[in-house]
mmCIF file of C-alpha atoms in Angstrom:
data_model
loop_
_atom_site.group_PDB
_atom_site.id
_atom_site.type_symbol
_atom_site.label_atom_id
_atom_site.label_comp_id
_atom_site.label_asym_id
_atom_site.label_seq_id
_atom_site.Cartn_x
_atom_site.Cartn_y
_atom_site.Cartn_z
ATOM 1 C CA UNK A 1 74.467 77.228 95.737
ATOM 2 C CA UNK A 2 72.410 79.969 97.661
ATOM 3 C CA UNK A 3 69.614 80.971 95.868
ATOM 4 C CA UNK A 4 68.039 79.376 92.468
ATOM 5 C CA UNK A 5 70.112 79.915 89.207
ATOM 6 C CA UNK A 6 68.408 82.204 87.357
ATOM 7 C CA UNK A 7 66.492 81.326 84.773
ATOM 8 C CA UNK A 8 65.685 82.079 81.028
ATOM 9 C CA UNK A 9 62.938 84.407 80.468
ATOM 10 C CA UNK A 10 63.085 86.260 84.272
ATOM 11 C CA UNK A 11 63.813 89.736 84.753
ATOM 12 C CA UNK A 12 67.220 90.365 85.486
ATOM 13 C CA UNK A 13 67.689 91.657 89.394
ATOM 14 C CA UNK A 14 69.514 94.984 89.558
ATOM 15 C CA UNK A 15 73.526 94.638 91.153
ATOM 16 C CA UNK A 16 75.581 97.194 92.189
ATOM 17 C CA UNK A 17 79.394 95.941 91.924
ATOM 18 C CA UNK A 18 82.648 97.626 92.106
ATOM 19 C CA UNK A 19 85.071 98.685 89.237
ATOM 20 C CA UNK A 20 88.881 98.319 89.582
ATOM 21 C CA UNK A 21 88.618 102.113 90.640
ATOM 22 C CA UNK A 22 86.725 101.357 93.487
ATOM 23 C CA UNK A 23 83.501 102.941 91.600
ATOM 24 C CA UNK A 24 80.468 101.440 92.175
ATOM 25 C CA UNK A 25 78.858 99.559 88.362
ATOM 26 C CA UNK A 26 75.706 99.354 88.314
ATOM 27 C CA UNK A 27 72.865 96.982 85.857
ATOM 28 C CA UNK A 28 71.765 100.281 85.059
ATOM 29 C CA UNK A 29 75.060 101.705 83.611
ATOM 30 C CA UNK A 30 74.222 98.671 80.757
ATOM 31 C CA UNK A 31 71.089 99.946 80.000
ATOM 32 C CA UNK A 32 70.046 99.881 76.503
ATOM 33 C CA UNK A 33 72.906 96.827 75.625
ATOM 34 C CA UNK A 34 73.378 93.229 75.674
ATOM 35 C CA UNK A 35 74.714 92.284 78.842
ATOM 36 C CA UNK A 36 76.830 88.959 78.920
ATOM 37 C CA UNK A 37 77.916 88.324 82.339
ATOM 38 C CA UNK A 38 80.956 86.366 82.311
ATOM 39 C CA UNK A 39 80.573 84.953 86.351
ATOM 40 C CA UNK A 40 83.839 82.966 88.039
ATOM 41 C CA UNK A 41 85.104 82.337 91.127
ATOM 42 C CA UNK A 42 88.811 84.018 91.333
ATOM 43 C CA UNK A 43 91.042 85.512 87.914
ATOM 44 C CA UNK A 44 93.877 83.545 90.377
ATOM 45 C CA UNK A 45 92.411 80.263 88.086
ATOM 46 C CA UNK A 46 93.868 79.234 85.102
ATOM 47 C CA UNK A 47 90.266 78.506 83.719
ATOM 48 C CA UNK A 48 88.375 81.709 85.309
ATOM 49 C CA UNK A 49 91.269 83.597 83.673
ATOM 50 C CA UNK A 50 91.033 81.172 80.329
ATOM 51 C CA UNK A 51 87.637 82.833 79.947
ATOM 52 C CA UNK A 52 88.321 86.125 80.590
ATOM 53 C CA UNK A 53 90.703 86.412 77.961
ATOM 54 C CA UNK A 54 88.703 84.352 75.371
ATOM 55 C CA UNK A 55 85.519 86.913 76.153
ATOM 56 C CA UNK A 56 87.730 89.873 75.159
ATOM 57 C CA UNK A 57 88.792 88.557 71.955
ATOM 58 C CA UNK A 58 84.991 87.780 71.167
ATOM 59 C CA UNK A 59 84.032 91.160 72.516
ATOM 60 C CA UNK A 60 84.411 92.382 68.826
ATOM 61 C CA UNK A 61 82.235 89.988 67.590
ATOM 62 C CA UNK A 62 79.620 91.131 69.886
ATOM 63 C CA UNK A 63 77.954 94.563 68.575
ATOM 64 C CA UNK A 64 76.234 96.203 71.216
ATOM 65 C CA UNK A 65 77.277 94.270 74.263
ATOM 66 C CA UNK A 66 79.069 94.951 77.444
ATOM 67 C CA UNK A 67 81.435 92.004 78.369
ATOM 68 C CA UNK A 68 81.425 92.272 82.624
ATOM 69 C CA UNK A 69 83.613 89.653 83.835
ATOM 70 C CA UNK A 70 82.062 89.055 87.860
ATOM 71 C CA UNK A 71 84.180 87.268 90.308
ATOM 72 C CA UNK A 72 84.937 88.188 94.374
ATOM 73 C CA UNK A 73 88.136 88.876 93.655
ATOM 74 C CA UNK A 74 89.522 92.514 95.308
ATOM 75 C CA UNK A 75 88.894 95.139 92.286
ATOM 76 C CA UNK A 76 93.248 95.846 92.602
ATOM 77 C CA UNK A 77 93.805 92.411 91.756
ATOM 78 C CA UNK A 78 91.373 92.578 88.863
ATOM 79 C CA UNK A 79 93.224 95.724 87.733
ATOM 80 C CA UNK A 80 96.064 94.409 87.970
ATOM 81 C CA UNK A 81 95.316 91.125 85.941
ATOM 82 C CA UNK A 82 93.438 93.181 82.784
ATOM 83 C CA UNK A 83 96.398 95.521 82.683
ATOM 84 C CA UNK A 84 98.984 92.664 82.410
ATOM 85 C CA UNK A 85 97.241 90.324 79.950
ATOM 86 C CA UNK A 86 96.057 93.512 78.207
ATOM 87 C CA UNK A 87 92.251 92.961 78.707
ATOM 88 C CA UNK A 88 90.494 95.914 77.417
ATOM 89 C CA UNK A 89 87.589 94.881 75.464
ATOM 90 C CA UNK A 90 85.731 93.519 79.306
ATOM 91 C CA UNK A 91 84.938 95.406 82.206
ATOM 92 C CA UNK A 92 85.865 93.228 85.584
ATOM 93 C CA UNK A 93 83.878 93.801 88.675
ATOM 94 C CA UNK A 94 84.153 92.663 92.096
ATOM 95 C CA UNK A 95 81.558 91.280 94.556
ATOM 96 C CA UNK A 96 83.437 91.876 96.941
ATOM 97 C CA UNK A 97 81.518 93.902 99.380
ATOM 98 C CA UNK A 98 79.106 92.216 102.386
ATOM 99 C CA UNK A 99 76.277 94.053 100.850
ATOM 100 C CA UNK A 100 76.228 92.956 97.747
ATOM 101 C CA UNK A 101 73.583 89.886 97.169
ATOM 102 C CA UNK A 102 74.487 89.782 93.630
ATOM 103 C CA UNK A 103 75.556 85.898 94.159
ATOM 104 C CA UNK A 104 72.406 84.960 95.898
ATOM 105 C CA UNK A 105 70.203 86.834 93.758
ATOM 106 C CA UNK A 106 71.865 84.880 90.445
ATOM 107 C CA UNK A 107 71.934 81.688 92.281
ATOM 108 C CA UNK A 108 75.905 81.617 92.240
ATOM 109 C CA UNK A 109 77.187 81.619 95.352
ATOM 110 C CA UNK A 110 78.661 78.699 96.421
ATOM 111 C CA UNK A 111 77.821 77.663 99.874
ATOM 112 C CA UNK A 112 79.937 74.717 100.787
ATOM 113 C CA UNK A 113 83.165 72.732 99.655
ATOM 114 C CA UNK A 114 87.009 74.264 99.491
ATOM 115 C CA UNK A 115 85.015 77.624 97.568
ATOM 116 C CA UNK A 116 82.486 78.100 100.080
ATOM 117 C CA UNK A 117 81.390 81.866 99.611
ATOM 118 C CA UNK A 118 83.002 82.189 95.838
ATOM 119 C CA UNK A 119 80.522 82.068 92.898
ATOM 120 C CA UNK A 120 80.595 79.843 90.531
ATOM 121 C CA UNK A 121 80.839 79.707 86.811
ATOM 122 C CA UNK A 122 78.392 80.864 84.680
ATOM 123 C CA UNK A 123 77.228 82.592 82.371
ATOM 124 C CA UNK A 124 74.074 85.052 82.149
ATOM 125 C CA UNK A 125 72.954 87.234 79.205
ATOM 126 C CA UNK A 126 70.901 90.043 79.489
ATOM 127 C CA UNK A 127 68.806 91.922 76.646
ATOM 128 C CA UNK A 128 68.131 95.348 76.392
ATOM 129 C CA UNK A 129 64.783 95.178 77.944
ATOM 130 C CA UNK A 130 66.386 93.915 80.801
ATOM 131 C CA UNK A 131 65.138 89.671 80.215
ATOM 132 C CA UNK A 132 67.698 87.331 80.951
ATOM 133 C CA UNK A 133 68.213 85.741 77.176
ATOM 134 C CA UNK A 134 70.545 82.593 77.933
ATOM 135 C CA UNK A 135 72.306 80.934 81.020
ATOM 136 C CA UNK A 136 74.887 78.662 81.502
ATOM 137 C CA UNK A 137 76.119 77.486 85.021
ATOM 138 C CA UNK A 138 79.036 75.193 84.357
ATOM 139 C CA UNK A 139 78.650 71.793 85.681
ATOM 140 C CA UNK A 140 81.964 71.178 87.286
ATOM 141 C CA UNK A 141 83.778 74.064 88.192
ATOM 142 C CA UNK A 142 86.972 73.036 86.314
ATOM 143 C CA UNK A 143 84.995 73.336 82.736
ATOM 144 C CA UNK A 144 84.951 75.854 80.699
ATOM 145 C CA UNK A 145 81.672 77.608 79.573
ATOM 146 C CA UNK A 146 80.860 76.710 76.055
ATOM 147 C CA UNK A 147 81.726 80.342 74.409
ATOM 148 C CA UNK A 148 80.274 79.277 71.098
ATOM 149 C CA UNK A 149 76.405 78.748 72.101
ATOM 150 C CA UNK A 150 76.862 82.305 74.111
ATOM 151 C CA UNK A 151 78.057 84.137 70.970
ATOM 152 C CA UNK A 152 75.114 82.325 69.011
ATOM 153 C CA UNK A 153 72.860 83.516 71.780
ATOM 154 C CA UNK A 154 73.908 87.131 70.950
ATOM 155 C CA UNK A 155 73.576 86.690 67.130
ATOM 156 C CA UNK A 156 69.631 85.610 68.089
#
């Protein structure tokens, strides 16, 4: 992976990602919420979209929290995949764009093997303040994350 995975306790780095309208997201726009940052490398996976769709039934066991579900996939194809599985509850953004340093500032970005340049899975939560609360980065990219220690995460 470029980078270091984040860790538990740091400051979150500010991102600027892209909406399935082609609007730019930004950490900002979260400010004031939990921030659980569902991170994958293409919806085009069973398990990437496996977690999606698991996130945004939790979502309403989450108060206060914005579900963002971060993979480099092109923000149509996102729009296109939370329309048909009726995702609604999670907001996908892409990382699409060469300026972006959203995977190397996370420590996601995978750097070699059949994925080169994709991220990887993970999973960050931010608090209000802005401290990264919990982290996850999946050990083999097959795996699930484990959804239940993230939601326990939230409850504090």
């Amino acid at each position: 992976l470029a980078g270091e995975f984040i860790k538990t306790g740091a400051q979150a780095p500010a991102f600027t990602l892209v909406k399935n309208d082609l609007s730019n997201f930004s950490l900002d726009d979260a400010r004031g919420k939990f921030v659980l940052l569902n991170i994958f490398p293409s919806l085009d996976t069973g398990v990437c979209a496996t977690s999606v769709r698991k996130f945004n039934q939790m979502a309403s066991q989450m108060p206060d929290t914005l579900v963002l579900a971060i993979s480099k996939d092109l923000p149509f194809a996102q729009g296109r995949f939370c329309t048909t599985e009726g995702i609604s509850n999670v907001t996908a953004l892409s990382d699409f764009r060469h300026s972006s340093r959203f995977g190397e500032e996370y420590g996601v970005l995978m750097t070699d093997g059949p994925l080169c340049g994709l991220l990887a899975r993970a999973i960050v939560i931010i608090n209000p303040e802005g401290k990264v609360i919990y982290t996850e980065l999946v050990p083999e990219i097959t795996q699930e994350p484990n959804y239940e220690a993230a939601l326990a995460a939230l409850k504090g």
